[in-house]
Short mmCIF file of C-alpha atoms and ligand atoms in Angstrom, two decimals:
data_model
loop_
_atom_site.label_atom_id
_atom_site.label_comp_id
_atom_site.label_asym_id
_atom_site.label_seq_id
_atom_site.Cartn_x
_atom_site.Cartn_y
_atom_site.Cartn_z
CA UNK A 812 0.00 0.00 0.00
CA UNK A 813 0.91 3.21 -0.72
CA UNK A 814 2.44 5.64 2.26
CA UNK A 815 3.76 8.48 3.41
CA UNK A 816 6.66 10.35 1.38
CA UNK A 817 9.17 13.49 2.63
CA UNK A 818 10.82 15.15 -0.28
CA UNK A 819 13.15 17.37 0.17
CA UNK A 820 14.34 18.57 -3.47
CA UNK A 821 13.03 21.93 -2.97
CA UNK A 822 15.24 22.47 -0.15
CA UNK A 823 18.14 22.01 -1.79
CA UNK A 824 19.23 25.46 -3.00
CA UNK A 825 19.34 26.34 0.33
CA UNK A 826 21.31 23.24 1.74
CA UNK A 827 23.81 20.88 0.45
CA UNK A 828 23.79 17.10 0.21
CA UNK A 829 27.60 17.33 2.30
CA UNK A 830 25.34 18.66 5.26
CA UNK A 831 22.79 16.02 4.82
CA UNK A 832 25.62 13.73 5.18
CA UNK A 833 26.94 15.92 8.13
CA UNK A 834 23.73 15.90 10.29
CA UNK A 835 23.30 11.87 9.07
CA UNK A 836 25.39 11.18 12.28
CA UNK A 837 23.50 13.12 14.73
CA UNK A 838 20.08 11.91 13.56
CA UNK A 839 21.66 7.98 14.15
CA UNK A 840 22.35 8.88 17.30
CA UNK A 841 19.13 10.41 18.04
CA UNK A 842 17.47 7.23 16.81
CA UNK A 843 19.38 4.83 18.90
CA UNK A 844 18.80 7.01 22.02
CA UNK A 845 14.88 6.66 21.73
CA UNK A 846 14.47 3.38 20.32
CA UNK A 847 16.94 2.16 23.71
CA UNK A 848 15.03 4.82 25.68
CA UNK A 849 18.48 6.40 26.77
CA UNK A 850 18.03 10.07 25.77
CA UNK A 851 15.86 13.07 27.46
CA UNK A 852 12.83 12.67 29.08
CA UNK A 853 13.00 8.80 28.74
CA UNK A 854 9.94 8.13 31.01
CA UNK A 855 8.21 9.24 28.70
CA UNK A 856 8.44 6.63 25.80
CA UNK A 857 5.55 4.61 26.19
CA UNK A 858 4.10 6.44 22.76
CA UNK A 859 7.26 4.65 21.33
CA UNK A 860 4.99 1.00 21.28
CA UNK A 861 1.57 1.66 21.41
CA UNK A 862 1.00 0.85 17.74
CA UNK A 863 1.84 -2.17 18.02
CA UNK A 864 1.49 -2.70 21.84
CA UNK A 865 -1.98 -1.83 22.05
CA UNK A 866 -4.33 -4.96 23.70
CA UNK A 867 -7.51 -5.84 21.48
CA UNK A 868 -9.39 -5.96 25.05
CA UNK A 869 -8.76 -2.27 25.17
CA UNK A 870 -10.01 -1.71 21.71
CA UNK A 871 -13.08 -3.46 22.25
CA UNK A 872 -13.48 -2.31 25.25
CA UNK A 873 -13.79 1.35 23.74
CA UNK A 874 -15.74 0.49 20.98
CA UNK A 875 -18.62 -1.04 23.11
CA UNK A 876 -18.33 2.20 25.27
CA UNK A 877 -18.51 4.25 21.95
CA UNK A 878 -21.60 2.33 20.97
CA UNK A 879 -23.39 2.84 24.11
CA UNK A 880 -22.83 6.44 23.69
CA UNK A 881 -23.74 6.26 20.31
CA UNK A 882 -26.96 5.26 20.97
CA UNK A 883 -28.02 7.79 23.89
CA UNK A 884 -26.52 10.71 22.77
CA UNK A 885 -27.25 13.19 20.29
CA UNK A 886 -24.09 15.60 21.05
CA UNK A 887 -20.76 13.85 22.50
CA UNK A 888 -18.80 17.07 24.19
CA UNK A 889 -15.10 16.11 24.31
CA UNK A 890 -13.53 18.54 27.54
CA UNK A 891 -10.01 18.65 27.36
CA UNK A 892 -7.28 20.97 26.61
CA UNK A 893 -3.71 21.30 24.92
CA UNK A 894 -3.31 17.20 24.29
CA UNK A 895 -6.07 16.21 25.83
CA UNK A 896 -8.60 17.16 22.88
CA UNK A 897 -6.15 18.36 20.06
CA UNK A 898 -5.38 14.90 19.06
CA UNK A 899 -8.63 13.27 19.08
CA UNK A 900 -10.41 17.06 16.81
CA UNK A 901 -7.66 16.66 14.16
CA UNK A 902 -8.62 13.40 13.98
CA UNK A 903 -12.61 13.64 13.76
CA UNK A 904 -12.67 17.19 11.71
CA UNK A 905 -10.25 15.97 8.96
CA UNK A 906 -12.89 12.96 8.49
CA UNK A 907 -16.26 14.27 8.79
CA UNK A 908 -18.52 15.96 6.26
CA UNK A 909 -17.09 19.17 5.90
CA UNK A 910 -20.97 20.40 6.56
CA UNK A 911 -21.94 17.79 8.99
CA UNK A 912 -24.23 19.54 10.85
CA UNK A 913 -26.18 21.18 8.36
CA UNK A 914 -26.98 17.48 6.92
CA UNK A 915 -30.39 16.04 7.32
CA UNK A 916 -30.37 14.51 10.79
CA UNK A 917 -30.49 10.85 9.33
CA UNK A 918 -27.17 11.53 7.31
CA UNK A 919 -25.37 13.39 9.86
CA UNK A 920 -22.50 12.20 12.22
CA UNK A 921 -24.26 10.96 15.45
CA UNK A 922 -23.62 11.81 18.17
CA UNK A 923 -22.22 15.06 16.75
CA UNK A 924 -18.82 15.98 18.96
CA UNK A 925 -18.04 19.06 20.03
CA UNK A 926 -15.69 20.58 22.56
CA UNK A 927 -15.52 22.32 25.93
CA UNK A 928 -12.91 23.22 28.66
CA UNK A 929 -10.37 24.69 25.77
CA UNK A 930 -10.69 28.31 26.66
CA UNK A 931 -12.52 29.74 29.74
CA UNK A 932 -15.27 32.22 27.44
CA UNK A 933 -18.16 32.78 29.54
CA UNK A 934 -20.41 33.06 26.50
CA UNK A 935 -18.68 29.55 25.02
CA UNK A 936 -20.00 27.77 27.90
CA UNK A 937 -23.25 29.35 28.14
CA UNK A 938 -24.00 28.91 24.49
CA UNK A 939 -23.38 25.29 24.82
CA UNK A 940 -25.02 24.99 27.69
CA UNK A 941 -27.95 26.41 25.61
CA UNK A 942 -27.96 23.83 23.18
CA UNK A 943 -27.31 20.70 25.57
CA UNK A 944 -30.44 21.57 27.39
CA UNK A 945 -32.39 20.71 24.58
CA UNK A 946 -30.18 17.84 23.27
CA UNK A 947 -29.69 14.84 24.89
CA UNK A 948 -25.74 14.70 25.37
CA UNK A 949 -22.62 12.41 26.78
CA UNK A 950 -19.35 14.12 28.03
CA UNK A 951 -15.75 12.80 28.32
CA UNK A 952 -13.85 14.73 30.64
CA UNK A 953 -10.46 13.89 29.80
CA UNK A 954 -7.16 15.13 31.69
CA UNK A 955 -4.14 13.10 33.06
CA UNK A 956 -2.82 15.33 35.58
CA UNK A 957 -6.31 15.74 36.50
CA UNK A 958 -5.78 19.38 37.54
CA UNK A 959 -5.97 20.91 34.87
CA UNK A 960 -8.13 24.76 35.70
CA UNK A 961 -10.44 25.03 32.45
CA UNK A 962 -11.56 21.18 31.88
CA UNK A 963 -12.23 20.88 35.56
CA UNK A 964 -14.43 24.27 35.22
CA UNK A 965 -15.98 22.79 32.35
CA UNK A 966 -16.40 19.88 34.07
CA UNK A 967 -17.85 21.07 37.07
CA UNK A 968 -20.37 23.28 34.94
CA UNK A 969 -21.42 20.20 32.86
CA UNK A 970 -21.60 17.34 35.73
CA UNK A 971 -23.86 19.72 37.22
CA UNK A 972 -25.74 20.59 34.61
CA UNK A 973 -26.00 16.55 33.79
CA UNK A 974 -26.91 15.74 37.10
CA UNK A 975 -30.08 18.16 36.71
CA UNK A 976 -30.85 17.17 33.61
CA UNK A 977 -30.70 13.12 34.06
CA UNK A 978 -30.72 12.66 37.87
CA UNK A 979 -27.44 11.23 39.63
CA UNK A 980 -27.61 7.78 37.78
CA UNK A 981 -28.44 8.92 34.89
CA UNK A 982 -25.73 11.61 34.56
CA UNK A 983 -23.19 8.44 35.79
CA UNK A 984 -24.16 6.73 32.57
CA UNK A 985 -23.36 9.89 30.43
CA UNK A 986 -20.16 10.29 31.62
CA UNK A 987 -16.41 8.69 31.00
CA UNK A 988 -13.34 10.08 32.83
CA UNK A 989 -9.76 9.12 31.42
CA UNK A 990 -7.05 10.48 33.21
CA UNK A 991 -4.16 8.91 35.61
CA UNK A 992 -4.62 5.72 36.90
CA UNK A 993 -3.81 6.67 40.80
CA UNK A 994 -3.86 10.38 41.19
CA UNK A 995 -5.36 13.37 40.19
CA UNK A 996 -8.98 15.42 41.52
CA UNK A 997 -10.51 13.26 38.67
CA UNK A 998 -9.36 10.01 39.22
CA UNK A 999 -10.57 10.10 43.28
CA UNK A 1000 -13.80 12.03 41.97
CA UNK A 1001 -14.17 9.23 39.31
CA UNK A 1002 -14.03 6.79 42.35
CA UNK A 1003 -16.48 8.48 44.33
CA UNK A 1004 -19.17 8.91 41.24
CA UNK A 1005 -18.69 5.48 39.92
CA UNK A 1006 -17.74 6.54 36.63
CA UNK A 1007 -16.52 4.22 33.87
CA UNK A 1008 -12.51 5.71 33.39
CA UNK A 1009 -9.94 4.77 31.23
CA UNK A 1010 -6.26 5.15 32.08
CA UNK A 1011 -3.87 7.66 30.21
CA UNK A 1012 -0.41 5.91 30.44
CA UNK A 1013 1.94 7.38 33.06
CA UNK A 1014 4.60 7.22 30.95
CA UNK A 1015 2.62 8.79 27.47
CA UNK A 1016 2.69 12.75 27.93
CA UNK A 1017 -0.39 14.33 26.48
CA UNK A 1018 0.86 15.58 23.15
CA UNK A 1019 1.91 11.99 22.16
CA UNK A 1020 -1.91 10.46 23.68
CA UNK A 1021 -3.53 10.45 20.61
CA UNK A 1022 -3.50 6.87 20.30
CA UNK A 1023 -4.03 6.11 23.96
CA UNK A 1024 -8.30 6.08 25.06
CA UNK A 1025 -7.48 10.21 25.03
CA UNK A 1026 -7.81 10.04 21.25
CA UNK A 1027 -9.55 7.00 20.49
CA UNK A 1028 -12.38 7.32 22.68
CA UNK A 1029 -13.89 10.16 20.94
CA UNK A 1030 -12.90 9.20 17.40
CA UNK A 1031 -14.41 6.03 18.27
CA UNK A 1032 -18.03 7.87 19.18
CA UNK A 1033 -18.02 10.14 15.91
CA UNK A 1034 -17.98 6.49 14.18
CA UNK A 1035 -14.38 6.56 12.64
CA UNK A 1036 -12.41 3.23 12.64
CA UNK A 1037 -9.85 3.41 15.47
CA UNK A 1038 -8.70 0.34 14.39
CA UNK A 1039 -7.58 1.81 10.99
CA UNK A 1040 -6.14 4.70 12.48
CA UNK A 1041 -3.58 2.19 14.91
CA UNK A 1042 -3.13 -0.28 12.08
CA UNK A 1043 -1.62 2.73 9.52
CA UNK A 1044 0.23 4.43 12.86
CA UNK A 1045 1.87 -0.29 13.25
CA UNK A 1046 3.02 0.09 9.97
CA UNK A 1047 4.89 3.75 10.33
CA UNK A 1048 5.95 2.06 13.55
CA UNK A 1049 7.99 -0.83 12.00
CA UNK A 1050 9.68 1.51 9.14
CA UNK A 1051 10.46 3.88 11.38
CA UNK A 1052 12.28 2.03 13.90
CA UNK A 1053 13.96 -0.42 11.61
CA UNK A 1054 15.19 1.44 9.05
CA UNK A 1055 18.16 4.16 9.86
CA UNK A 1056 18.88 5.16 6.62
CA UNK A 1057 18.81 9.23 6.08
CA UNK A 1058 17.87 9.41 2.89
CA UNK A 1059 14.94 6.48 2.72
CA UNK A 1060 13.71 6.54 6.56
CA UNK A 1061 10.94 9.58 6.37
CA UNK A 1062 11.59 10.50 10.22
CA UNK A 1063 14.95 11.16 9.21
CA UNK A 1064 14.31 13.01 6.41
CA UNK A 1065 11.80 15.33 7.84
CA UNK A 1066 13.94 15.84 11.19
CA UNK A 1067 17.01 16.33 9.05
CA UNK A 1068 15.65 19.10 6.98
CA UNK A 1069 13.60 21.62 9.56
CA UNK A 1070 17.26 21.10 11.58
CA UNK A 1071 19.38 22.26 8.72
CA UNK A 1072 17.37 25.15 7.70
CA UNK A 1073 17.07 26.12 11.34
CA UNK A 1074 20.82 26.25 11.62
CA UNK A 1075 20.82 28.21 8.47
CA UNK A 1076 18.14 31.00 10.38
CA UNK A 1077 15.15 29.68 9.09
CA UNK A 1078 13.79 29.45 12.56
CA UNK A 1079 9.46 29.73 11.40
CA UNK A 1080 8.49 26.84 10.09
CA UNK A 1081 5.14 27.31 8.11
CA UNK A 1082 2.74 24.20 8.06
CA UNK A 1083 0.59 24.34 4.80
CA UNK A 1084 -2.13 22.66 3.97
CA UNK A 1085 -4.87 22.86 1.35
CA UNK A 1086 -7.74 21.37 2.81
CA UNK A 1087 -9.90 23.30 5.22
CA UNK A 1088 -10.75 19.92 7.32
CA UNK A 1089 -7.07 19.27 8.05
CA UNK A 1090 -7.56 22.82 10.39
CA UNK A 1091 -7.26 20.77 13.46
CA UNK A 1092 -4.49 18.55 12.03
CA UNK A 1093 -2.37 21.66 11.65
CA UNK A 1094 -3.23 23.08 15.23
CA UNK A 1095 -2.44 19.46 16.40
CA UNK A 1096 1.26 19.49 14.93
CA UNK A 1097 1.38 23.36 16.16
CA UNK A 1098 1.12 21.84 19.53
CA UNK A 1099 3.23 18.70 19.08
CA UNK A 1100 5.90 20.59 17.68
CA UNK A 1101 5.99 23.67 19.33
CA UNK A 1102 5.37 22.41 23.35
CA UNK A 1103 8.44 19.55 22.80
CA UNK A 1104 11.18 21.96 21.23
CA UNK A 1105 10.24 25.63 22.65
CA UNK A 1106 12.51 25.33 25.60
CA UNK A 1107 16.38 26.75 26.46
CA UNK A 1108 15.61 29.38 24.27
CA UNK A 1109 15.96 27.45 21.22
CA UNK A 1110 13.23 25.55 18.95
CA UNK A 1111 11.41 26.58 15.47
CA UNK A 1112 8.27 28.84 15.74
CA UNK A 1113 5.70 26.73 14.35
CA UNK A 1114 3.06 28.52 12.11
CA UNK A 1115 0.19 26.93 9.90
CA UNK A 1116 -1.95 28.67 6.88
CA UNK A 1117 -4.82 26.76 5.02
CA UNK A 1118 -4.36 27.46 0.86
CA UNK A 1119 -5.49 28.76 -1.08
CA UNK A 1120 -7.71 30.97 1.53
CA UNK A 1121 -4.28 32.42 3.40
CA UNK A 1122 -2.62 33.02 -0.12
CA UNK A 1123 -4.89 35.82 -0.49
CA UNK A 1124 -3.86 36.90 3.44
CA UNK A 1125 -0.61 35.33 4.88
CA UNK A 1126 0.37 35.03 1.42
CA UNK A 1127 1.94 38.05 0.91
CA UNK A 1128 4.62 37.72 3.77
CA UNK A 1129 5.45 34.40 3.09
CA UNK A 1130 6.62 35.57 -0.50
CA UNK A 1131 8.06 38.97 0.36
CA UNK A 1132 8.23 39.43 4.20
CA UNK A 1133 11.40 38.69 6.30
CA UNK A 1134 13.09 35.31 5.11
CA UNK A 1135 13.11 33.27 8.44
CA UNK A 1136 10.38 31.10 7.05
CA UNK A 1137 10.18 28.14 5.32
CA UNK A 1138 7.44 26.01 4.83
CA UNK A 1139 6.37 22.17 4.99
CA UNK A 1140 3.36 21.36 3.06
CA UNK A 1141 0.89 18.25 3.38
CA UNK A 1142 0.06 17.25 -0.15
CA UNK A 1143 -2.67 14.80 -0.16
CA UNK A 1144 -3.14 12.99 -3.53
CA UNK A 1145 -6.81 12.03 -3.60
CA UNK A 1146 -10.12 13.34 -2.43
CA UNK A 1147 -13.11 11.04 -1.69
CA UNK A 1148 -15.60 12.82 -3.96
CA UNK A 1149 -15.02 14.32 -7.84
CA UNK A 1150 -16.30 17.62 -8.97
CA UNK A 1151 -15.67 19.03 -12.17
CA UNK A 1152 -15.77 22.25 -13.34
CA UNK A 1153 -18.49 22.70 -15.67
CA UNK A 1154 -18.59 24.30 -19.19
CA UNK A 1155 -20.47 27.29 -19.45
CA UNK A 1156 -22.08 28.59 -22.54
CA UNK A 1157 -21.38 32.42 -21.78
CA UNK A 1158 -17.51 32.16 -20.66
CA UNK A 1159 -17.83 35.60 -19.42
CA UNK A 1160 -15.67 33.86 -16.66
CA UNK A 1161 -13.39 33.06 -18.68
CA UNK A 1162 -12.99 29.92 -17.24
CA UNK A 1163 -13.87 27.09 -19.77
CA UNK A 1164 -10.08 26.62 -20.51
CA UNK A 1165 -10.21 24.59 -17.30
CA UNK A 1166 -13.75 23.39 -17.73
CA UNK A 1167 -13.91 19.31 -17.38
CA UNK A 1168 -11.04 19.40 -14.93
CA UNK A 1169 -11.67 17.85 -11.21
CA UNK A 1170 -10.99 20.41 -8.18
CA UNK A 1171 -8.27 18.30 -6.90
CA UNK A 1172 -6.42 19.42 -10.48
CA UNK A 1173 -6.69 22.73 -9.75
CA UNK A 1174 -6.01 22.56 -6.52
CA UNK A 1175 -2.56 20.80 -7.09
CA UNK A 1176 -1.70 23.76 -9.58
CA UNK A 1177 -2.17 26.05 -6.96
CA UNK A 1178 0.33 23.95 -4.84
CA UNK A 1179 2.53 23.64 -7.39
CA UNK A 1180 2.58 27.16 -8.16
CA UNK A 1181 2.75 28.46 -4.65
CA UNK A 1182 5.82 26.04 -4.04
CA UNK A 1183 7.65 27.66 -7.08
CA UNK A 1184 6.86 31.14 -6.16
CA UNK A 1185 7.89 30.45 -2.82
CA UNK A 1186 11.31 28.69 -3.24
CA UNK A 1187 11.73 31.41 -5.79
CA UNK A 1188 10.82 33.83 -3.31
CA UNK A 1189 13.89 31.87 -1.00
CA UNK A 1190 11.61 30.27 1.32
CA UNK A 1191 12.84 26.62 1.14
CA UNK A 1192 9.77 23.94 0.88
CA UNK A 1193 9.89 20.09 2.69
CA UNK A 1194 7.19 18.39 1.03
CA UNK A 1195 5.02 15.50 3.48
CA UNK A 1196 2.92 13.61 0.63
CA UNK A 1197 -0.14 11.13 1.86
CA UNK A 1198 -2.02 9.35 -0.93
CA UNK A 1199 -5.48 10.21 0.96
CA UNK A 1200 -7.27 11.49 4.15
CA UNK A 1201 -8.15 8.25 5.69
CA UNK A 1202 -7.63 6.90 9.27
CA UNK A 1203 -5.12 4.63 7.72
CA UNK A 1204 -3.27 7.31 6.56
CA UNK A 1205 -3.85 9.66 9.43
CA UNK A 1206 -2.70 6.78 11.84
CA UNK A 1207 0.52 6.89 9.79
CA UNK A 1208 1.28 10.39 9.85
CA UNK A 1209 -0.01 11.14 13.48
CA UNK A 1210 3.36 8.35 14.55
CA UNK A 1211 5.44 9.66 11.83
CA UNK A 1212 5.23 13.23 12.81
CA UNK A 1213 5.31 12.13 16.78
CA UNK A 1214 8.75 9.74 15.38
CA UNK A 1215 10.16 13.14 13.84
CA UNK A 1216 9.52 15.53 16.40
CA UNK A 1217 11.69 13.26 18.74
CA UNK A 1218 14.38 12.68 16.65
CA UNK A 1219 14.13 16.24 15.79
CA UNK A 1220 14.60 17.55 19.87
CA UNK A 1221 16.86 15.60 20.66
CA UNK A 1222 18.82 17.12 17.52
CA UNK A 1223 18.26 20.29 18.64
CA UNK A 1224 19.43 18.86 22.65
CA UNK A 1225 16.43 19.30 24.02
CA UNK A 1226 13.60 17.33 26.03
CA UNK A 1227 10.88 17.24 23.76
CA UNK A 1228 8.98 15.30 26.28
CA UNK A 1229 8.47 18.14 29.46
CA UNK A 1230 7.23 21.40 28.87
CA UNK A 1231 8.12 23.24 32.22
CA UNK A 1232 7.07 26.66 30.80
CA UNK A 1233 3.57 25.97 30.53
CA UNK A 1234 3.41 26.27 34.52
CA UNK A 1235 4.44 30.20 34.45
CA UNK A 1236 1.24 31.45 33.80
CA UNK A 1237 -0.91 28.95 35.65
CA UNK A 1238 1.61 30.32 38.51
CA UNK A 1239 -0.06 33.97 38.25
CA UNK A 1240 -3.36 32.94 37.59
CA UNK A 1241 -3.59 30.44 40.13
CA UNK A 1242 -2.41 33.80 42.87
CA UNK A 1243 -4.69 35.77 41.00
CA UNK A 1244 -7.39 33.87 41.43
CA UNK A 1245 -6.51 33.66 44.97
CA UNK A 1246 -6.28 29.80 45.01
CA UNK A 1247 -5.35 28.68 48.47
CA UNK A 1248 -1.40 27.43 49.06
CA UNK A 1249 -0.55 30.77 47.09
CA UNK A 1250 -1.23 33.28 49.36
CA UNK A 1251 2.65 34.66 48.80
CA UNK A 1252 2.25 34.80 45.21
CA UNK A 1253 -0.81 36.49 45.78
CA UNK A 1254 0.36 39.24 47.66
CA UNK A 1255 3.26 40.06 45.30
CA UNK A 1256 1.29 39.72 42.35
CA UNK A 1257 -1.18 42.23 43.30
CA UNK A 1258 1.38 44.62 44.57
CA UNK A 1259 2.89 44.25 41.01
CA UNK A 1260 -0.56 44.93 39.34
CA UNK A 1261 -0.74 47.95 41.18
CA UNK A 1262 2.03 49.11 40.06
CA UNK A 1263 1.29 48.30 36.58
O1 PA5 B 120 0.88 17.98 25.90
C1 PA5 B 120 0.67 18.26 27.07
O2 PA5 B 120 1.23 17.66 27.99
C2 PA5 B 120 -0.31 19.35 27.44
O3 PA5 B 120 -0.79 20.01 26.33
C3 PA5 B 120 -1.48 18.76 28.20
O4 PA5 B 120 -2.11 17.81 27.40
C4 PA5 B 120 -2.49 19.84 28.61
O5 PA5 B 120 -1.84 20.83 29.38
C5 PA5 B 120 -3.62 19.24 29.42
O6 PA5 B 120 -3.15 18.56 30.54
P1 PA5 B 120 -4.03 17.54 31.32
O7 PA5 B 120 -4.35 16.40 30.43
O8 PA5 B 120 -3.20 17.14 32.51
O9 PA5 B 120 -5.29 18.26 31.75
#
């Protein structure tokens, strides 16, 4: 079957096959560090072999809960935040009907997911809440450290709003916790309640949980094949750890690359895509990428546009704005549906030149002409090729780009596995908000509000 490809011939007017050879090394290194789990952040491997580690009573296990929610709930809301949702939304949007919810309810995903506990917007919540009481609804609270401020307000709002709604017993059926298997507020309140739970690894970090219950709980209830999805992710599994070849391992490739043209100042790295569903994808590898190499004041920025809507926005800079950037598009070579662009009798258009052509044509044109203009422009271009959007296919490239963001950190000397500066602003808030055990912070902070 066909797979993933990483070509990097339009990066090389900016880099030389010598330094390919020079960083070849390096990336060897990298690869025997994580495949003996010897490197940075070690504990937290256990993404390394779920492909293939994964036990078919879990799978079933998550497929009968997906059913039952299936069939008493019109709206599944997914609360979670950072890793804890990003995984699982790439997932779902880049499958579903691109207009699901305006279908007629008999064609329409069901349950239809949607998110909470992401931001902390007042009128979010509210406007959900709106719609759930007149809907009947399920909820997956979902958080490993179990702390986390806006699921648990989510949470909190929802479980109450639940309880009201169904009674106590019937809210208990409505709702599955996954989080840590010991500790955590959710795990003890998950004992108390009696809810079903499933376990997020102690030693997968929430970035790489996609393919733990965190991601294939909710794929699962929007009716996708989670099954696929770890089958494609096995296969990307076995060439990636077996093969340590630069120039033929994909991982390699892609790590190589973004680490050669960040030496070289290229220090934005612009995700492109040209299919509005893959949205969520992007923000997905935003996240993966940027929380596991930000740190020690080192990392590429990572930045995503969707073409050809940003060409006519973002587009500009990319071709003419400071050259820091350079770009990595996901070409996908098929779409599930055909339309072609019909003749018209009037051509005041002008477009019958291109009449009898599919959208996918045109749409690779664009790519292709938007690489040109770009590498012309000097923004080098790494090009990450999938033959379709399926769940085989995502499973592949949800490992693969996991695989290369490892090799990649620990190129750069880096953990890519902690991510100590997300606690600085949970710090403040937590003494602005006056929590208790931060009375000292909360004192200071204030005095330097005042002075602000
Ligand atoms: O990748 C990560 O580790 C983070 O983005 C977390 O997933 C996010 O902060 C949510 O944490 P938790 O699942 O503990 O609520």
């Amino acid at each position: 079957m066909e797979s993933i490809r990483v070509s990097v011939t339009n990066i090389m007017e900016f880099v030389s096959y010598d330094e390919f050879e020079q960083i070849s090394p390096t990336l060897n290194d990298a690869h025997k560090q994580l495949l003996s789990k010897t490197g940075k952040g070690n504990e937290f491997l256990g993404w390394l072999d779920l492909p293939s580690g994964i036990d078919e009573p879990i799978i079933s296990d998550i497929e009968n809960t997906a059913k039952k929610l299936r069939e008493i709930a019109e709206i599944f809301v997914v609360i979670g935040i950072g890793g804890s949702y990003l995984g699982a939304r790439a997932i779902i949007e880049a499958l579903k009907h691109n207009f699901d919810q305006l279908l007629p309810h008999d064609e329409r995903q069901k349950p239809i997911v949607i998110y909470a506990g992401q931001n902390i917007s007042e009128e979010y919540l509210s406007d959900l809440l709106d719609i759930l009481e007149k809907r009947d609804y399920a909820i997956s609270v979902i958080s490993k450290s179990g702390t986390t401020t806006e699921p648990a307000i989510a949470f909190r709002v929802l479980k109450s709003h639940l309880e009201t709604k169904y009674g106590i017993k019937g809210a208990r059926e409505r709702i599955v916790a996954i989080t840590d298997k010991s500790k955590g507020a959710l795990k003890q309140l998950s004992i108390n309640e009696g809810y079903k739970t499933y376990v997020v690894p102690d030693d997968v970090g929430g970035r790489y949980s996609v393919l733990t219950p965190v991601g294939l709980l909710p794929i699962a209830v929007a009716g996708f094949s989670i099954r696929d999805l770890i089958k494609g992710a096995a296969v990307m599994q076995k060439k990636l750890s077996e093969n340590t070849d630069i120039h033929s391992n994909p991982a390699f490739l892609y790590a190589a690359a973004r680490n050669m043209l960040y030496q070289k100042g290229k220090f934005i790295e612009v995700f492109v895509n040209y299919l509005p569903n893959l949205y969520y994808l992007t923000e997905w590898w935003k996240q993966l990428y940027g929380e596991s190499e930000g740190k020690e004041g080192k990392g590429i920025f990572p930045a995503g546009v969707i073409n050809t809507t940003d060409l006519h926005s973002m587009g500009q800079y990319i071709q003419e704005g400071e050259r820091k950037i350079f770009e990595t598009v996901l070409s996908v070579g098929n779409s599930k549906k055909e339309l072609l662009i019909p003749k018209d009798g009037s051509n005041l258009d002008k477009l019958n030149y291109i009449s009898g052509k599919s959208m996918l044509w045109v749409n690779g044109m664009a790519e292709t002409a938007t690489t040109l203009a770009h590498i012309d422009g000097g923004v080098p271009n790494i090009k990450i090729r999938i033959p379709e959007v399926s769940e085989f296919h995502l499973g592949e490239l949800i490992y693969f780009f996991e695989f290369a963001c490892a090799l990649s950190g620990y190129t750069l000397g880096i953990n890519p596995f902690d991510q100590p500066g997300v606690e600085a602003y949970k710090k403040n808030m937590f003494a602005l908000l006056g929590k208790p055990g931060f009375e000292k912070e909360t004192t200071e902070i204030n005095k330097r509000i005042g002075n602000m």
